[in-house]
Short mmCIF file of C-alpha atoms in Angstrom, two decimals:
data_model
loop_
_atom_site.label_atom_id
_atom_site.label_comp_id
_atom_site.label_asym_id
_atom_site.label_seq_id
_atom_site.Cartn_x
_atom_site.Cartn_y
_atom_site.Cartn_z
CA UNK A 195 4.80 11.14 -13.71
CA UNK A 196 2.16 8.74 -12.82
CA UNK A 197 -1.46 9.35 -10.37
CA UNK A 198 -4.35 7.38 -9.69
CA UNK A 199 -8.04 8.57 -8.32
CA UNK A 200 -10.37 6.60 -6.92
CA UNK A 201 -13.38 8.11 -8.17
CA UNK A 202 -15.44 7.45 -4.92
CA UNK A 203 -14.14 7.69 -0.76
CA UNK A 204 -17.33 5.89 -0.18
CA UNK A 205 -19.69 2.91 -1.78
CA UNK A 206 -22.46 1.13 -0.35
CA UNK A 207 -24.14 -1.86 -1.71
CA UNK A 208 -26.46 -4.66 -0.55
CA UNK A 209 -25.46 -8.15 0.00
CA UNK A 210 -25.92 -10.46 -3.02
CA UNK A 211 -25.90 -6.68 -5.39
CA UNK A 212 -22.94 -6.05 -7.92
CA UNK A 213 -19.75 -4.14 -6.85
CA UNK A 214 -18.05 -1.11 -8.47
CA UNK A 215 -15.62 0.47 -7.17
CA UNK A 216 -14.16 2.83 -9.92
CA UNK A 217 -10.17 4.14 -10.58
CA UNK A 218 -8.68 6.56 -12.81
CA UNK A 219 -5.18 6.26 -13.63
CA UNK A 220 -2.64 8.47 -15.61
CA UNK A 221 1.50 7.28 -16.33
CA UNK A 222 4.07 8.69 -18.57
CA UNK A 223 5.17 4.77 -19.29
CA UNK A 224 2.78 1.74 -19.86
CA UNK A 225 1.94 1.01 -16.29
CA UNK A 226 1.02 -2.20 -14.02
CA UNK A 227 -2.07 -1.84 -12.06
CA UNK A 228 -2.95 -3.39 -9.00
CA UNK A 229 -5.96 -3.81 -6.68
CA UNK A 230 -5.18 -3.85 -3.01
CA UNK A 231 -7.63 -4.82 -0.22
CA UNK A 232 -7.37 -3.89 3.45
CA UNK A 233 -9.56 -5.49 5.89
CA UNK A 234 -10.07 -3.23 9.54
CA UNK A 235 -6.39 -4.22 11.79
CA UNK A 236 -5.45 -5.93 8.88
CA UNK A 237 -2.17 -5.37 6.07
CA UNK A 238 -3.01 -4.70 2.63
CA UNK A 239 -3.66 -7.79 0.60
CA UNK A 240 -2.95 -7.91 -3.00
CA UNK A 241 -6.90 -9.00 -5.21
CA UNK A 242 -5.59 -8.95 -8.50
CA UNK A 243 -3.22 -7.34 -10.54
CA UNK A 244 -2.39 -5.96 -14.76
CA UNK A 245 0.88 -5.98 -16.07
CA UNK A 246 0.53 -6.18 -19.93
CA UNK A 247 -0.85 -9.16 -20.36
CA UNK A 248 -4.96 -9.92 -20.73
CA UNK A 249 -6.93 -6.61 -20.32
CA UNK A 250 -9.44 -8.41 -18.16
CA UNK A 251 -8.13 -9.76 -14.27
CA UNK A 252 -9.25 -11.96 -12.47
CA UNK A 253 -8.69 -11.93 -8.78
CA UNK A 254 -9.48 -13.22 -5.32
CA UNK A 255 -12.52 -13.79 -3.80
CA UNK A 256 -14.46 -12.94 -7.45
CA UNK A 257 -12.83 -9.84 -8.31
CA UNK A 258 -11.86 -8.94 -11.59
CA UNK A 259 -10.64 -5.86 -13.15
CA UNK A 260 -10.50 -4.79 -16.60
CA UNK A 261 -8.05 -2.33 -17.75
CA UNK A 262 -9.11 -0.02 -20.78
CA UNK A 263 -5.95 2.19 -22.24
CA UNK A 264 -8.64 4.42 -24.14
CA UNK A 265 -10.72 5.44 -20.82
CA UNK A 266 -7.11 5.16 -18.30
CA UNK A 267 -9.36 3.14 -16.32
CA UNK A 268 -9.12 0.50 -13.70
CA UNK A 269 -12.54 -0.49 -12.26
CA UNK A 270 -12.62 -2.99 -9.91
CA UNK A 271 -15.86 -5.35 -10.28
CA UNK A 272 -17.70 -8.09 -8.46
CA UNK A 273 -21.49 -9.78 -9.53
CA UNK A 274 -22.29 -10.50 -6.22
CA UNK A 275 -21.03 -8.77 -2.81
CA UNK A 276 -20.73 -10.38 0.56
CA UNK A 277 -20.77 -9.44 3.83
CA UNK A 278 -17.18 -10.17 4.54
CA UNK A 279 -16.34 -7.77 1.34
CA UNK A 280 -16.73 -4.69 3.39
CA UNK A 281 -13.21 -3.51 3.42
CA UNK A 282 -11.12 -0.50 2.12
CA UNK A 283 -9.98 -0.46 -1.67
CA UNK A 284 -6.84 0.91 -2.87
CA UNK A 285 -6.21 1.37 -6.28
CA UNK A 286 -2.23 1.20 -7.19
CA UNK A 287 -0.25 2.10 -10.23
CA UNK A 288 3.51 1.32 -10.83
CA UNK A 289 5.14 2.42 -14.07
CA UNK A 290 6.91 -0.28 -16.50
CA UNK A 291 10.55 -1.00 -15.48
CA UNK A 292 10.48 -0.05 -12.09
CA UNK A 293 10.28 -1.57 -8.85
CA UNK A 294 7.01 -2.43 -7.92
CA UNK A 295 7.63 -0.33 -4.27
CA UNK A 296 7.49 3.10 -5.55
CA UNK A 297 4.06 2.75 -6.60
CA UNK A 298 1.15 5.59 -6.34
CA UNK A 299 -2.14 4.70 -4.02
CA UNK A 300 -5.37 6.02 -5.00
CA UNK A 301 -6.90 7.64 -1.68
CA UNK A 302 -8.76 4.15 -0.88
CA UNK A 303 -12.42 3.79 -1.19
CA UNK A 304 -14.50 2.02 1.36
CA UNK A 305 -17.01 -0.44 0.61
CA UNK A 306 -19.75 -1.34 2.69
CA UNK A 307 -21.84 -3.69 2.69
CA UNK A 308 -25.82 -4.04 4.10
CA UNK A 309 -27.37 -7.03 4.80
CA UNK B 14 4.98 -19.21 6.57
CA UNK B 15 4.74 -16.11 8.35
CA UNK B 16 3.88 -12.72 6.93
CA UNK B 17 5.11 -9.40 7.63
CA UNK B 18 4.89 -8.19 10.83
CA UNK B 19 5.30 -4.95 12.23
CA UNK B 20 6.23 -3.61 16.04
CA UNK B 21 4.30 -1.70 17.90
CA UNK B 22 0.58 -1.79 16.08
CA UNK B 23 0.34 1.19 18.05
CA UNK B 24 1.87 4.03 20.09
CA UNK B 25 1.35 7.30 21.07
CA UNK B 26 4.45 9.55 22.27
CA UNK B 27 5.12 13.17 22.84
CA UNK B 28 5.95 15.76 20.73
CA UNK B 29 9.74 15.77 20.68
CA UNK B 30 10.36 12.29 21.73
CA UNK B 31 11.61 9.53 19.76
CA UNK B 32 10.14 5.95 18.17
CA UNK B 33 11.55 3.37 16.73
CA UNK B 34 9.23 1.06 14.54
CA UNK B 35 10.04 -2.09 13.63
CA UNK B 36 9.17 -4.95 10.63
CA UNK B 37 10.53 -8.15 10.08
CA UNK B 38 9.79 -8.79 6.23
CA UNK B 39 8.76 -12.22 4.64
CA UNK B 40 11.68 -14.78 5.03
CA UNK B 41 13.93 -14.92 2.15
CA UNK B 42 12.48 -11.19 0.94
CA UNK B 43 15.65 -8.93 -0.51
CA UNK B 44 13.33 -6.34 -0.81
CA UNK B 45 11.84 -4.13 1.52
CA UNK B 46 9.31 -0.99 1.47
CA UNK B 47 8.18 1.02 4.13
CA UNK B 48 5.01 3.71 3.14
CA UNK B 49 3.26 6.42 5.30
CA UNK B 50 -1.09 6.75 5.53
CA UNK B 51 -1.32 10.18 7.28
CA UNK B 52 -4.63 11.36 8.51
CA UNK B 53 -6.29 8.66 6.01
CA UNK B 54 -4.99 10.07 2.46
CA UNK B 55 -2.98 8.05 0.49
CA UNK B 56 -0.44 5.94 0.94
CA UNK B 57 3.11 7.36 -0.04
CA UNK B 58 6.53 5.29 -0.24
CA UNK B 59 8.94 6.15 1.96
CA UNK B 60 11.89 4.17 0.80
CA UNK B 61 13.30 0.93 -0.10
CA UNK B 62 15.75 -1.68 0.55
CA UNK B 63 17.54 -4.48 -1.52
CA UNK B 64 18.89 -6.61 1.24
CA UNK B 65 20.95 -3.60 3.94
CA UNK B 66 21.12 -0.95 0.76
CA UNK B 67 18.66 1.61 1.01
CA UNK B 68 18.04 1.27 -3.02
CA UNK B 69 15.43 4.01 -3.19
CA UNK B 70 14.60 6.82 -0.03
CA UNK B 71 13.73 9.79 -2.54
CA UNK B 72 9.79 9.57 -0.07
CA UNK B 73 11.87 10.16 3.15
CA UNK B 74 10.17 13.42 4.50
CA UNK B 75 13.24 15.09 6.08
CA UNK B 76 16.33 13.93 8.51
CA UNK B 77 14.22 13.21 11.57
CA UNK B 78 13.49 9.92 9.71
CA UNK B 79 16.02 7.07 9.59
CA UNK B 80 15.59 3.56 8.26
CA UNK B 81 18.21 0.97 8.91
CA UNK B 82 18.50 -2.98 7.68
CA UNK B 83 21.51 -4.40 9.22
CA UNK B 84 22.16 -7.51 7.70
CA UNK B 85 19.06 -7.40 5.48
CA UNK B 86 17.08 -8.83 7.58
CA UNK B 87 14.39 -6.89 9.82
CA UNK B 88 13.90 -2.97 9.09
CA UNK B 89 13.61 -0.19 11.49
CA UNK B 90 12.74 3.05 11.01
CA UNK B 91 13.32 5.74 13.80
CA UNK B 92 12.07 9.54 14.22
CA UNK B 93 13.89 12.07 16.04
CA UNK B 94 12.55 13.77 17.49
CA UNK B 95 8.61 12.97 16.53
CA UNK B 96 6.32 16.24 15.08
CA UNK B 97 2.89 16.09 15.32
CA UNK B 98 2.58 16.21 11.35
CA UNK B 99 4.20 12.88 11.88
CA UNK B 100 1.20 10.76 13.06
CA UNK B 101 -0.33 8.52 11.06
CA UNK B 102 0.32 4.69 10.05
CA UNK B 103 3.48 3.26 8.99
CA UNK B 104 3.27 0.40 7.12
CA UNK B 105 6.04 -2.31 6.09
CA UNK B 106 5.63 -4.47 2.86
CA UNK B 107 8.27 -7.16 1.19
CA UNK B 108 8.81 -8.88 -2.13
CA UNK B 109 10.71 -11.53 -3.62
CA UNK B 110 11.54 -9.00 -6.60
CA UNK B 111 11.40 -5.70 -7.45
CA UNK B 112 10.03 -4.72 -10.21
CA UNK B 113 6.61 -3.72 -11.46
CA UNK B 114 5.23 -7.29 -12.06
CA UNK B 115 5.99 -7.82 -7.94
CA UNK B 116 3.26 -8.83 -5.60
CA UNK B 117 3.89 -6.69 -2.13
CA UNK B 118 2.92 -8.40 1.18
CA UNK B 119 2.27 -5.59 3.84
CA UNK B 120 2.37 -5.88 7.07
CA UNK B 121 -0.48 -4.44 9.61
CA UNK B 122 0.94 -1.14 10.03
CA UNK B 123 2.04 0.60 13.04
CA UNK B 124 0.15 3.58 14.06
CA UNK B 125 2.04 6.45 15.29
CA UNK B 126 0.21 9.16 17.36
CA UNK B 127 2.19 12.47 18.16
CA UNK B 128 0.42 14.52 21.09
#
């Protein structure tokens, strides 16, 4: 059994202020994680993404990620935010030896952004 | 290249009538994923395809959904006859592999609206 929550529906941040946009993940197997970003009218694009390798990701657009086993977190991180971050956030997890479809979404968390 | 796209972005229909959706994946994608966003909760997998097998439907809701990929190619999923617990946004995603290392490309979703 595997489930993800996105600790916050809703973040706000100033332009040119740091980004956190937190995720909580639990799986019976050692799990991939992924960062999804969806733009308004637009698919979901994958940021970045864990799969066993180095606990800290780096993504698009100067996202990173760093996964920590002893917290089952995911936070998704970025120094600086820009306008054109303002999106919604999905946090996804996908357990180890299986296909990368039947994933689990976090409930997405929206980012905004003030000038 | 192109990306995944899906037909109709949007339509509204009548309780009790049918609609077909329709996504053409990424060229050269075996695999194919269709997921459900109702009322803006998560995002839950539907089923999956490996070329025309349906490798995975265990997230079809009940019979009044049916997905077909003749030839492996494009993906359609039909509901008969539509509920109104059946509105919300269908989206379409494709991969190269399966598997949990897999990057999915989505498509922009096609929002269903049940009166």
């Amino acid at each position: 059994a595997q489930s993800v929550t996105q600790l916050d529906s809703h973040v706000s941040v100033s332009e040119g202020t740091p980004v956190l946009l937190r995720c909580n993940y639990s799986s019976s197997y050692s799990p991939s994680l992924f960062w999804y970003v969806q733009h308004p009218n637009k698919g979901l694009q994958l940021l970045l993404k864990y799969t066993s390798a180095a606990t800290l990701v780096k993504g698009i657009n100067g996202f990173e990620a760093e996964f920590k086993k002893s917290e089952t977190s995911f936070h998704l991180t970025k120094p600086s935010a820009h306008m054109s971050d303002a999106a919604e956030y999905f946090c996804v997890v996908s357990p180890y030896n299986t296909n990368a479809g039947k994933s689990t979404f976090g409930d997405g968390t929206t980012l905004t952004v003030k000038p | 290249e192109a990306g995944v796209t899906q037909f109709p972005s949007h339509s509204v229909i009548e309780k009790g009538q049918t609609v077909t959706l329709r996504c053409d994946p990424i060229s050269g994608h075996d695999n194919l994923y269709w997921y459900r966003r109702v009322m803006g909760k998560e995002i839950k997998f539907l089923l999956h395809f490996v070329k025309e097998s349906k490798q995975d439907e265990s997230g079809m809701p009940n019979n009044r959904f049916l997905a077909e990929r003749t030839g492996g190619t494009y993906s359609t999923l039909k509901v008969q006859p539509a509920e109104l617990e059946d509105s919300g946004v269908y989206f379409c995603a494709s991969s190269q592999k399966p598997g949990n290392t897999g990057e999915l490309f989505f498509g922009e979703g096609s929002r269903l609206t049940v009166l």
